[in-house]
Amino acid sequence: MNLDPAVEEEFRRLEEEIAGHDRRYHGEARPTVSDFAYDQLRRRQGELLAAHPSLQTLRPGGVGDDRLDRFPKKNHREPMLSLNNTYGEDELRRFVERVERAAAGPVDFVVEPKIDGVALAITYRSGRLAHALTRGNGLEGDVVTENLRAVADIPRTIPAEGKEGEESVVEVRGEIHVEEKDFQAMNAEREEMGEEPYANARNLAAGSLKLLDPKESARRRLHFLAYEILGYAIGTQWEVLETLRRWQFPSNGGALARGFAQVWQRVEELGKSRSGHAFATDGAVVKANDRSLRAVLGAQSSAPRWAIAYKFAPERVETLLEDIRLRVGRTGVVTPVAVLSPVHLAGSTIRSATLHNGDDIARKDLRIGDTVFLEKAGEVIPAVVAPVPEKRPASALPFAFPSQCPACGEPLVRIDGEVAHRCLNPDCPPQLARRLEHFASRAALDIATLGPARIAQLLERGLVRHFVDIYSLDADSLAALPGMGPRSAKNLLAAVDASRRQPTWRLLHGLGIPHVGAETAKLLLRRWPSLQDLAAAERDELCRCDGVGEVVAAGIFRFFRSPANRKLLETLSSLGFAVFSPTPAIGLVAAQSPARELAGPSPFPESAGPSPFRGKNFAITGSFSSLGREELRRRIEERGGSVREALSRRVDVLLVGERPGSKRAEAERLGIATAGEDVLFRWLQESESAERRN
Ligand code: IVH
């Protein structure tokens, strides 16, 4: 390969940066750049690829990757491609002309809203919903069927019969999304519970689709809008939309247009009405209506040439940056917050916006007194983009980040590699308050009636300093507090006492380790059975845990290596928390089944040894979307387990697939442990990766 090393270097850097954004976006639901900035990177990557096709050899896959280890996998019947994006009218015109040239004449297009959601492919076998896959890496996706049971927009059956005696296999593709109003309500709920809000509705949809607990996904009010049918003879995209409507899928509002003028008119209409839709759209998709043109036009790397996405420019307003305030958070991070003259933007009134950190303010050169541009783009959280230079008053000075904590006056420091300024004083008052609030919040230990106001009171009177102090509060001093009496004191103490028996993930979440939210806490405890085991984990082991990125791993590692926190674990244990004993394995027992909980040593250690199957007896009921029975038997036997036809007390675990039979109830009666597809698949993966390591 005869490549300019500078080009190769730029390409590698881009690939790495994009992969990082993909990981944060798909894996951690925590994007750090706007869609626009991401698209610029992808565009540059596309330009380099077009100019130097040999760069292809440096890259493993095509369209990003949303796969997570904990889901079973399946191949897509056809690759799930991406779309080329454009932000310009001219480029859209050239697309229309290219299609017209290929067709040698005028062409009908279908213009559809581009739903800002998560791609999903649903397979129907003989008209019955069989399984649903995420995009994954475009070729292979995660099986998320269970998590979609509660999505009312997805019909369980469709009238797509095959020929007499033949099974029809039809696939419907579309976007899972969360409606704007539900997104706002759920984020408000999260903030109230002290959890980090989702950056936008699409991240909430992606996160919800990939939750460990299908019951929790069902609560997330997911919707589906379909735009594609595969495996069903259909001549035009318009007929696809009509057929989808007939099959009871909600309509995505696509419209026919002929020639560029009509296409552009329709795109502009969609742009104007975007905030009027219940769903979030970030653009319009323009598709050649005649599907036979697809073969003529073909695809280029990971995007087809018969369709294009026109992305709307982010909505932008101007307002005054009145002040920059500093907020000290639970972990000591000092966050600058813009105080803005109230302004209306994309459906809500904005009064403030985070400015992230000092570097960001300096890079954008934001000054108090500036008129600034505010955007929402695909992100629902408003962002201060840039100052308006010609409106800067002469008196506006560059913002100097203070060198001392605005709350306690201790010097602020910047830990290696972090952009944030931190106050390291563990006794800094707002930190103490935030830590206690977080510990007692509904999302963590859920101590009823111990809210922010009560905590402020306790801190003020010196009754508590740290959350362990909550456990030595006495009824008399509580009852003497203003607004409290003997009865509320008793209730509070009862709630405090009950918190010792909360599941360990709540305690782990409550400890306030940076980035360890409820879901991450559950993931960690699936891998390490007790807090003590987790505390002993090495940094690279933590990194290998599915869903734990490098930054998160470093935070956990640092937390547990601190002697003070080691001591804290002992104190918590002496207070009655189950710090040293294994937690019951999450998800190991089928959801509805009260069959023997795998408390204590489970037949399968959460941190699987060389083979979690070795020497164990299994029975199977129901079907598994990712594996046939025989294949499953073979894989268990290869790993030293055996599979029995009948259920008896000799069976260690009953594997419960979809539509289980009577064995499930029988297992319950006999007290035999059960495991669902997600757990089974995790064991298979763990044992396979252990085999690879050995
Ligand atoms: S058609 C070959 N139509 O946007 C890909 N995609 O950025 C055909 N999307 O992968 C996709 N709304 O996940 C199509 N009306 C729509 C869409 C849509 C949203 C998503 C889809 C696609 C992605 C590309």
XYZ file of C-alpha atoms and ligand atoms in Angstrom:
718
model
C 0.000 0.000 0.000
C 1.483 3.281 -1.122
C -0.046 5.683 1.326
C 1.024 9.052 2.584
C 1.857 8.422 6.275
C 0.196 11.730 7.253
C -3.071 10.582 5.619
C -2.831 7.227 7.308
C -2.181 8.929 10.633
C -5.161 11.257 10.222
C -7.366 8.324 9.226
C -6.312 6.233 12.195
C -6.932 9.139 14.545
C -10.378 9.709 13.032
C -11.268 6.033 13.292
C -10.226 5.997 16.923
C -12.130 9.150 17.722
C -15.257 7.890 15.949
C -14.996 4.511 17.682
C -14.748 6.353 21.015
C -17.871 8.358 20.194
C -19.660 5.184 19.065
C -18.765 3.464 22.321
C -19.922 6.347 24.482
C -23.051 6.774 22.374
C -24.152 3.167 22.025
C -22.486 1.391 24.927
C -22.659 4.026 27.625
C -25.548 6.208 26.314
C -23.284 9.160 27.167
C -22.345 11.064 24.009
C -19.805 13.842 24.372
C -20.248 15.578 21.008
C -23.222 16.876 19.053
C -24.584 14.944 16.069
C -23.270 17.710 13.911
C -19.705 17.396 15.180
C -19.923 13.609 14.828
C -21.177 13.913 11.260
C -18.233 16.189 10.434
C -15.854 13.460 11.587
C -17.722 10.812 9.578
C -17.725 13.092 6.571
C -13.958 13.644 6.764
C -13.521 9.910 7.164
C -15.678 9.392 4.032
C -13.626 11.940 2.099
C -10.386 10.212 3.007
C -11.839 6.836 2.077
C -13.047 8.140 -1.274
C -9.665 9.671 -2.050
C -7.631 6.711 -0.746
C -9.656 3.492 -1.109
C -6.748 1.448 0.254
C -7.524 2.923 3.689
C -10.369 0.375 3.748
C -7.806 -2.251 4.641
C -7.110 -0.430 7.921
C -10.660 -0.723 9.195
C -12.510 -3.729 10.512
C -16.179 -2.876 9.912
C -18.614 -0.392 8.408
C -21.288 1.462 10.327
C -20.268 1.728 13.960
C -21.151 -0.974 16.431
C -23.828 -1.066 19.114
C -23.331 -4.691 20.160
C -22.975 -5.508 23.840
C -21.561 -8.775 25.140
C -24.530 -9.579 27.294
C -26.974 -10.127 24.411
C -27.275 -13.162 22.157
C -26.311 -12.386 18.543
C -27.855 -13.145 15.173
C -26.862 -12.318 11.630
C -28.959 -9.876 9.626
C -30.619 -11.361 6.529
C -29.264 -8.338 4.634
C -26.678 -5.906 6.004
C -28.190 -2.972 7.886
C -26.606 -0.081 6.095
C -26.311 3.514 7.101
C -27.260 6.590 5.040
C -25.074 9.303 3.600
C -25.881 12.589 5.289
C -26.043 15.987 3.695
C -26.699 19.401 5.186
C -26.800 21.241 1.849
C -29.484 21.919 -0.759
C -26.989 21.575 -3.616
C -25.852 18.185 -2.522
C -29.453 17.042 -2.278
C -30.046 18.355 -5.803
C -27.050 16.410 -7.091
C -28.429 13.261 -5.435
C -31.791 13.729 -7.179
C -30.047 14.311 -10.523
C -27.860 11.228 -10.073
C -30.916 9.043 -9.502
C -32.681 10.617 -12.504
C -29.643 9.927 -14.681
C -29.586 6.296 -13.568
C -33.287 5.980 -14.399
C -32.835 7.928 -17.646
C -35.871 10.087 -16.895
C -38.052 11.718 -14.227
C -38.322 9.757 -11.005
C -40.713 9.658 -8.058
C -39.161 10.000 -4.630
C -40.567 9.287 -1.203
C -39.626 11.870 1.419
C -39.906 10.571 4.981
C -39.002 12.104 8.318
C -35.701 10.801 9.611
C -36.634 9.460 13.011
C -34.011 10.148 15.630
C -34.119 6.741 17.247
C -32.446 3.351 17.242
C -32.601 1.032 14.239
C -34.409 -2.261 14.747
C -35.071 -5.259 12.479
C -38.055 -7.436 13.365
C -38.493 -10.878 11.846
C -41.923 -12.448 11.405
C -42.110 -16.161 10.667
C -45.380 -17.188 9.018
C -46.787 -13.893 10.232
C -45.745 -14.269 13.893
C -43.125 -12.092 15.549
C -40.057 -14.311 15.933
C -37.210 -12.049 16.988
C -35.883 -8.489 16.888
C -32.299 -7.375 16.305
C -30.460 -4.097 16.783
C -28.187 -2.839 14.015
C -25.091 -4.152 15.798
C -22.173 -3.838 13.402
C -24.498 -3.865 10.405
C -23.959 -7.563 9.759
C -24.775 -9.021 13.158
C -27.057 -7.518 15.814
C -28.068 -8.057 19.430
C -31.244 -10.084 20.012
C -33.507 -7.786 22.042
C -36.871 -9.521 21.508
C -37.687 -9.742 25.208
C -37.212 -6.037 25.762
C -39.768 -5.188 23.074
C -42.703 -7.116 24.442
C -44.346 -3.982 25.796
C -44.016 -1.851 22.640
C -47.617 -1.486 21.515
C -46.613 -0.107 18.075
C -45.139 -3.482 17.113
C -47.836 -5.906 15.969
C -47.315 -9.450 17.253
C -48.680 -10.858 14.020
C -48.874 -9.638 10.440
C -51.040 -11.052 7.618
C -48.012 -12.111 5.567
C -48.641 -15.735 4.751
C -46.193 -17.645 2.586
C -47.189 -19.881 -0.289
C -49.224 -22.927 0.623
C -47.178 -25.119 2.981
C -44.189 -22.777 3.020
C -43.004 -20.662 5.912
C -42.823 -16.946 5.072
C -39.980 -15.009 6.653
C -40.658 -11.273 6.489
C -38.591 -8.565 8.068
C -39.783 -5.102 9.088
C -37.181 -2.439 9.760
C -37.655 0.857 11.548
C -36.695 3.025 14.474
C -37.381 2.574 18.150
C -37.849 5.956 19.730
C -39.151 7.731 22.792
C -41.653 10.546 22.415
C -40.531 14.016 23.410
C -43.033 14.374 26.272
C -42.061 10.993 27.765
C -38.401 11.870 27.443
C -38.930 15.099 29.385
C -40.990 13.325 32.061
C -38.486 10.481 32.466
C -35.533 12.839 32.699
C -37.332 14.929 35.322
C -37.921 11.719 37.282
C -34.264 10.733 36.968
C -33.057 14.107 38.141
C -35.386 13.959 41.095
C -33.899 10.576 41.994
C -30.406 11.988 41.752
C -29.583 10.081 38.533
C -27.839 11.580 35.541
C -30.398 12.652 32.905
C -30.167 11.245 29.352
C -28.615 13.670 26.852
C -31.415 13.152 24.318
C -34.432 11.029 23.513
C -32.442 8.727 21.252
C -30.013 7.854 24.033
C -32.923 7.100 26.307
C -34.389 4.811 23.605
C -31.048 3.070 23.066
C -30.432 2.677 26.786
C -33.955 1.357 27.378
C -33.722 -1.207 24.602
C -30.600 -2.640 26.160
C -31.599 -2.827 29.797
C -30.880 -6.029 31.672
C -34.371 -6.251 33.009
C -37.154 -6.511 30.388
C -39.654 -5.320 33.007
C -37.712 -2.091 33.339
C -37.596 -1.643 29.520
C -41.366 -2.076 29.479
C -41.698 0.961 31.749
C -39.804 3.168 29.318
C -42.670 3.921 26.913
C -40.896 2.951 23.714
C -42.447 3.504 20.276
C -41.672 2.144 16.831
C -41.925 3.697 13.366
C -41.307 1.345 10.460
C -39.923 2.283 7.036
C -38.850 -0.938 5.355
C -40.070 -4.443 4.510
C -37.786 -7.245 3.336
C -38.764 -10.674 2.023
C -42.110 -9.559 0.596
C -42.596 -8.789 -3.086
C -43.146 -5.029 -3.290
C -42.366 -2.705 -6.204
C -42.212 0.754 -4.649
C -41.342 2.455 -1.371
C -44.785 4.060 -1.387
C -46.370 0.600 -1.378
C -44.080 -0.357 1.496
C -45.507 2.500 3.562
C -49.073 1.560 2.571
C -48.488 -2.086 3.432
C -47.014 -1.147 6.799
C -50.128 0.908 7.536
C -52.316 -2.034 6.551
C -50.338 -4.287 8.893
C -51.135 -1.856 11.727
C -47.731 -0.209 12.049
C -48.084 3.515 12.851
C -47.363 5.674 9.809
C -44.129 7.644 9.609
C -45.776 10.308 7.398
C -43.758 9.738 4.209
C -44.952 11.589 1.069
C -44.421 11.227 -2.693
C -42.531 13.928 -4.642
C -41.415 14.207 -8.266
C -38.386 16.237 -9.327
C -36.079 18.288 -7.139
C -38.514 21.202 -6.613
C -41.155 18.955 -5.034
C -38.559 17.029 -3.050
C -37.128 20.256 -1.647
C -40.583 21.624 -0.837
C -41.414 18.485 1.118
C -38.059 18.535 2.937
C -38.659 22.155 3.945
C -42.155 21.326 5.190
C -40.742 18.568 7.345
C -38.125 20.981 8.693
C -40.776 23.511 9.644
C -43.060 20.993 11.314
C -40.340 19.092 13.143
C -41.170 20.393 16.614
C -44.850 19.599 15.975
C -44.236 15.832 15.796
C -44.558 13.645 18.871
C -41.283 11.956 17.837
C -37.898 13.605 17.428
C -36.672 13.995 13.840
C -33.283 15.252 12.841
C -33.789 15.328 9.091
C -35.588 13.937 6.066
C -34.791 10.726 4.200
C -35.236 10.969 0.438
C -35.601 7.596 -1.321
C -36.102 6.578 -4.927
C -39.664 5.227 -4.996
C -39.082 2.504 -7.589
C -37.306 -0.277 -5.738
C -35.905 -1.779 -8.935
C -33.605 1.272 -9.078
C -31.842 -0.002 -5.948
C -30.021 -2.673 -7.878
C -29.120 -0.165 -10.596
C -27.721 2.395 -8.175
C -26.121 -0.003 -5.678
C -24.224 1.004 -2.563
C -20.980 2.705 -1.747
C -19.104 1.375 1.296
C -21.782 1.313 4.016
C -24.487 3.539 2.464
C -26.864 2.967 -0.478
C -26.959 5.337 -3.468
C -30.757 5.212 -3.803
C -31.386 7.173 -0.608
C -29.905 10.113 1.241
C -30.509 11.774 4.607
C -30.891 15.530 4.567
C -30.097 16.655 8.104
C -31.746 19.798 9.455
C -29.436 22.507 10.690
C -29.571 22.737 14.461
C -32.077 25.248 15.840
C -30.182 28.272 17.076
C -31.108 31.433 19.025
C -29.209 34.349 20.529
C -29.382 35.341 24.176
C -27.382 37.176 26.808
C -24.834 35.396 28.978
C -25.661 37.209 32.207
C -23.332 35.384 34.535
C -21.226 32.252 35.017
C -21.913 30.495 38.329
C -19.948 27.622 39.765
C -21.639 24.537 41.158
C -19.784 22.075 43.385
C -20.981 18.530 42.798
C -20.910 15.351 44.837
C -17.480 14.313 43.655
C -15.968 17.770 44.100
C -16.121 18.648 40.400
C -16.720 22.359 40.002
C -18.988 22.931 37.002
C -19.459 26.352 35.452
C -23.092 27.081 34.628
C -24.242 29.804 32.239
C -26.963 32.057 33.599
C -28.877 33.167 30.488
C -31.575 35.699 29.761
C -34.627 33.410 29.373
C -35.145 32.457 25.739
C -37.454 30.104 23.852
C -35.740 27.291 21.932
C -37.220 24.186 20.296
C -40.218 23.885 22.551
C -38.923 25.043 25.943
C -37.694 28.112 27.805
C -34.000 28.021 28.592
C -32.567 29.940 31.562
C -29.292 28.177 32.125
C -26.944 25.722 30.453
C -23.899 23.824 31.595
C -20.597 25.144 30.284
C -18.891 21.827 31.076
C -15.461 23.058 32.227
C -12.934 25.866 32.134
C -11.253 24.640 28.926
C -14.547 24.719 27.079
C -15.181 28.330 28.138
C -11.667 29.327 27.088
C -11.858 27.487 23.744
C -15.130 29.202 22.865
C -13.919 32.451 24.444
C -17.175 33.018 26.290
C -17.330 36.138 28.433
C -19.920 37.399 30.900
C -21.905 40.090 29.056
C -21.557 38.338 25.681
C -24.494 37.668 23.439
C -24.202 33.950 22.713
C -25.611 31.394 20.273
C -27.634 28.668 21.918
C -28.430 25.403 20.106
C -30.367 22.260 20.760
C -29.698 20.316 17.593
C -30.471 16.621 18.070
C -29.459 17.039 21.667
C -32.295 18.146 23.868
C -29.913 19.652 26.387
C -29.175 23.223 25.296
C -25.594 24.093 24.475
C -23.898 27.480 24.355
C -22.124 27.235 21.017
C -20.218 30.495 20.567
C -20.249 34.196 21.342
C -21.543 36.708 18.774
C -18.330 38.732 18.348
C -19.896 41.923 17.003
C -22.204 42.124 20.015
C -19.441 41.905 22.636
C -19.405 44.877 25.050
C -15.971 46.489 25.514
C -16.104 45.696 29.219
C -16.377 41.898 28.766
C -13.248 40.213 30.117
C -12.122 36.624 29.508
C -13.458 34.315 32.197
C -10.835 33.355 34.746
C -11.577 30.015 36.362
C -10.994 30.501 40.086
C -8.100 28.695 41.704
C -10.068 28.165 44.903
C -13.263 26.304 45.655
C -16.163 28.792 45.627
C -17.723 26.958 48.594
C -14.870 26.141 50.988
C -11.913 28.129 49.669
C -9.573 25.111 49.319
C -7.318 25.152 46.225
C -8.875 23.561 43.139
C -6.830 20.917 41.316
C -6.927 19.226 37.931
C -6.219 15.502 38.135
C -4.116 14.115 35.258
C -6.081 13.732 32.092
C -9.186 15.398 33.508
C -10.506 18.662 32.175
C -12.531 19.271 35.323
C -11.420 21.394 38.243
C -11.971 19.547 41.498
C -12.146 20.480 45.126
C -10.391 17.655 46.977
C -11.565 18.720 50.410
C -13.774 15.811 51.531
C -15.383 18.110 54.090
C -16.414 20.760 51.564
C -20.043 21.531 52.616
C -21.863 21.184 49.270
C -20.003 17.922 48.624
C -21.061 16.529 52.002
C -24.643 17.507 51.303
C -24.691 16.106 47.719
C -23.114 12.814 48.857
C -25.675 12.333 51.595
C -28.525 13.322 49.269
C -27.317 10.822 46.705
C -26.876 8.027 49.269
C -30.435 8.463 50.620
C -32.081 9.102 47.210
C -34.722 6.815 45.710
C -32.231 5.639 43.116
C -29.737 4.469 45.757
C -30.570 3.410 49.354
C -34.072 4.885 49.097
C -34.377 6.174 52.671
C -37.871 7.646 52.826
C -38.203 11.168 54.297
C -34.439 11.776 54.235
C -34.523 14.425 51.504
C -32.261 17.435 50.786
C -33.991 19.758 53.303
C -33.702 17.243 56.156
C -30.087 16.517 55.255
C -29.235 20.231 55.290
C -30.732 20.439 58.766
C -28.765 17.436 60.046
C -25.516 18.817 58.604
C -26.120 22.271 60.001
C -26.603 20.915 63.506
C -23.580 18.673 63.252
C -25.683 15.521 63.719
C -24.157 13.907 60.617
C -21.122 14.527 58.447
C -20.922 11.298 56.455
C -23.568 8.804 55.412
C -22.382 6.239 57.975
C -23.429 8.756 60.650
C -27.033 8.286 59.570
C -26.896 4.899 61.266
C -26.109 6.332 64.713
C -28.839 8.989 64.785
C -30.989 8.770 67.892
C -34.698 9.341 68.288
C -34.411 12.131 70.846
C -32.120 14.451 68.902
C -34.159 13.812 65.729
C -37.472 14.499 67.471
C -36.097 17.831 68.698
C -35.485 19.122 65.152
C -37.864 21.821 63.870
C -40.692 20.253 61.915
C -39.984 16.768 63.393
C -41.736 15.042 66.263
C -41.401 11.650 67.941
C -43.513 9.984 65.261
C -41.504 11.304 62.273
C -38.260 10.564 64.131
C -39.390 6.963 64.584
C -40.374 6.683 60.912
C -37.062 8.065 59.764
C -35.112 5.657 61.975
C -37.184 2.729 60.695
C -36.394 3.753 57.097
C -32.702 4.087 57.958
C -32.736 0.646 59.538
C -34.497 -0.938 56.543
C -31.843 0.471 54.196
C -29.284 -2.013 55.596
C -31.198 -4.784 53.848
C -31.372 -3.091 50.458
C -29.828 -5.013 47.531
C -26.070 -4.526 47.240
C -26.306 -2.685 43.884
C -28.140 0.095 45.710
C -25.333 0.367 48.232
C -22.723 0.307 45.461
C -24.608 3.057 43.632
C -24.993 5.003 46.880
C -21.233 5.015 47.517
C -21.040 7.668 44.823
C -18.133 6.275 42.796
C -17.827 8.498 39.708
C -19.871 7.144 36.749
C -21.207 4.135 38.696
C -24.966 4.510 38.279
C -27.590 1.895 39.049
C -27.167 -0.038 35.783
C -23.370 -0.128 36.038
C -23.639 -1.229 39.668
C -25.845 -4.148 38.599
C -23.439 -5.072 35.805
C -20.480 -5.040 38.172
C -22.271 -7.257 40.671
C -23.093 -9.747 37.959
C -19.397 -10.126 37.396
C -18.119 -9.790 41.005
C -20.401 -11.426 43.513
C -19.623 -9.150 46.472
C -18.347 -5.653 47.133
C -15.252 -7.202 48.656
C -14.516 -9.073 45.413
C -15.114 -5.951 43.385
C -12.778 -3.994 45.660
C -10.016 -6.508 44.864
C -10.468 -6.331 41.067
C -7.558 -5.125 38.969
C -7.998 -2.184 36.649
C -7.716 -4.248 33.440
C -10.237 -6.792 34.743
C -12.641 -3.917 35.349
C -12.040 -2.621 31.843
C -12.925 -6.022 30.383
C -16.309 -6.007 32.105
C -19.014 -5.354 29.550
C -20.366 -1.806 29.855
C -17.372 -0.488 31.815
C -15.156 1.922 29.904
C -11.633 2.978 30.828
C -12.633 6.099 32.695
C -15.232 4.215 34.719
C -12.765 1.405 35.497
C -10.144 3.904 36.654
C -12.669 5.567 38.984
C -13.707 2.259 40.556
C -10.103 1.155 40.924
C -9.070 4.426 42.532
C -12.020 4.336 44.913
C -11.332 0.867 46.262
C -7.576 1.336 46.505
C -8.069 4.194 48.953
C -7.387 3.001 52.535
C -10.208 5.232 53.793
C -12.673 3.489 51.490
C -11.384 0.035 52.508
C -12.140 1.053 56.051
C -15.534 2.335 54.932
C -16.388 -1.179 53.660
C -15.575 -2.597 57.097
C -17.682 0.049 58.790
C -20.586 -0.694 56.436
C -20.236 -4.391 57.184
C -20.330 -3.705 60.939
C -23.481 -1.669 60.345
C -25.160 -4.758 58.897
C -24.630 -4.311 55.135
C -23.825 -7.474 53.167
C -20.411 -6.284 52.023
C -18.530 -9.565 52.134
C -21.226 -12.060 51.171
C -22.092 -12.801 47.574
C -25.220 -11.074 46.351
C -27.953 -13.212 44.815
C -27.085 -13.396 41.147
C -29.053 -10.804 39.231
C -31.094 -12.276 36.405
C -30.109 -15.827 37.240
C -33.626 -16.750 38.202
C -36.342 -16.451 35.576
C -38.305 -13.285 36.253
C -41.671 -14.717 37.185
C -40.392 -17.819 38.874
C -39.995 -18.023 42.636
C -37.792 -21.099 42.084
C -34.806 -21.400 44.369
C -32.967 -18.090 44.449
C -29.333 -18.659 43.828
C -28.251 -17.014 47.045
C -24.919 -18.048 48.495
C -22.587 -19.963 46.247
C -24.478 -20.427 42.997
C -23.857 -23.420 40.735
C -22.271 -20.841 38.440
C -19.852 -18.427 39.950
C -20.607 -14.983 38.557
C -16.980 -14.651 37.608
C -16.959 -17.757 35.503
C -13.949 -19.987 35.826
C -12.643 -21.921 32.859
C -16.085 -23.379 32.288
C -19.246 -22.607 34.210
C -20.773 -25.717 32.597
C -18.262 -28.341 33.706
C -19.826 -31.170 35.702
C -23.272 -29.564 35.746
C -26.560 -31.077 34.625
C -28.946 -29.027 32.536
C -32.458 -29.416 31.261
C -34.058 -27.194 28.634
C -37.529 -25.808 28.100
C -38.769 -23.416 25.403
C -36.783 -22.194 22.439
C -33.772 -19.930 22.222
C -33.743 -17.332 19.495
C -30.012 -17.497 18.964
C -29.433 -21.243 19.090
C -31.229 -24.406 18.099
C -31.625 -27.159 20.729
C -28.997 -29.409 19.201
C -26.488 -26.598 18.864
C -27.128 -25.630 22.473
C -26.629 -29.211 23.616
C -23.403 -29.455 21.662
C -22.016 -26.238 23.130
C -22.864 -27.249 26.694
C -21.376 -30.711 26.219
C -18.214 -29.312 24.644
C -17.740 -27.354 27.837
C -18.109 -30.362 30.112
C -21.793 -30.109 31.013
C -24.547 -32.567 30.248
C -28.070 -32.073 29.035
C -30.909 -34.234 30.340
C -34.261 -34.756 28.695
C -36.257 -35.058 31.878
C -36.316 -32.830 34.874
C -35.274 -34.420 38.167
C -33.542 -33.352 41.332
C -30.260 -34.296 39.638
C -30.638 -31.292 37.329
C -28.717 -28.235 38.503
C -30.261 -25.637 36.230
C -33.268 -25.463 33.938
C -32.588 -23.233 30.914
C -35.790 -21.347 30.146
C -36.274 -20.100 26.586
C -39.240 -18.539 24.842
C -42.635 -20.207 25.265
C -41.468 -22.598 28.007
C -43.386 -25.775 28.711
C -44.474 -27.450 31.935
C -40.872 -28.022 33.033
C -40.735 -24.480 34.323
C -43.503 -25.023 36.890
C -41.971 -28.379 37.728
C -38.585 -26.727 38.407
C -40.332 -24.325 40.726
C -41.919 -27.203 42.613
C -38.605 -29.054 42.887
C -36.682 -25.900 43.836
C -34.393 -26.137 40.798
C -32.624 -22.977 39.701
C -33.611 -21.510 36.336
C -31.746 -19.278 33.922
C -33.048 -17.285 30.961
C -31.475 -16.745 27.565
C -29.488 -13.662 28.588
C -27.780 -15.511 31.434
C -27.133 -18.599 29.344
C -25.613 -16.513 26.650
C -23.365 -14.726 29.133
C -22.072 -18.062 30.438
C -21.357 -19.211 26.909
C -19.520 -16.010 26.155
C -17.553 -16.087 29.389
C -16.502 -19.673 28.894
C -15.595 -19.009 25.277
C -13.457 -16.047 26.180
C -11.861 -18.062 29.016
C -11.061 -20.764 26.440
C -9.512 -18.189 24.160
C -7.386 -16.874 27.012
C -6.153 -20.358 28.006
S -34.005 4.112 5.365
C -30.024 1.671 3.876
N -35.718 5.704 6.501
O -31.296 6.579 9.986
C -30.555 2.379 5.057
N -33.743 5.200 7.699
O -28.574 7.472 9.445
C -31.999 2.625 4.846
N -33.632 6.224 9.918
O -29.932 3.452 9.215
C -32.561 3.373 5.942
N -35.555 7.280 9.825
O -31.628 3.696 11.255
C -34.538 5.093 6.630
N -37.364 7.088 7.366
C -36.190 6.478 7.501
C -35.398 6.606 8.663
C -34.177 5.950 8.724
C -34.489 7.026 10.562
C -32.328 5.778 10.465
C -31.987 4.367 10.078
C -30.776 4.530 9.202
C -30.188 5.754 9.779
C -29.169 6.366 8.872
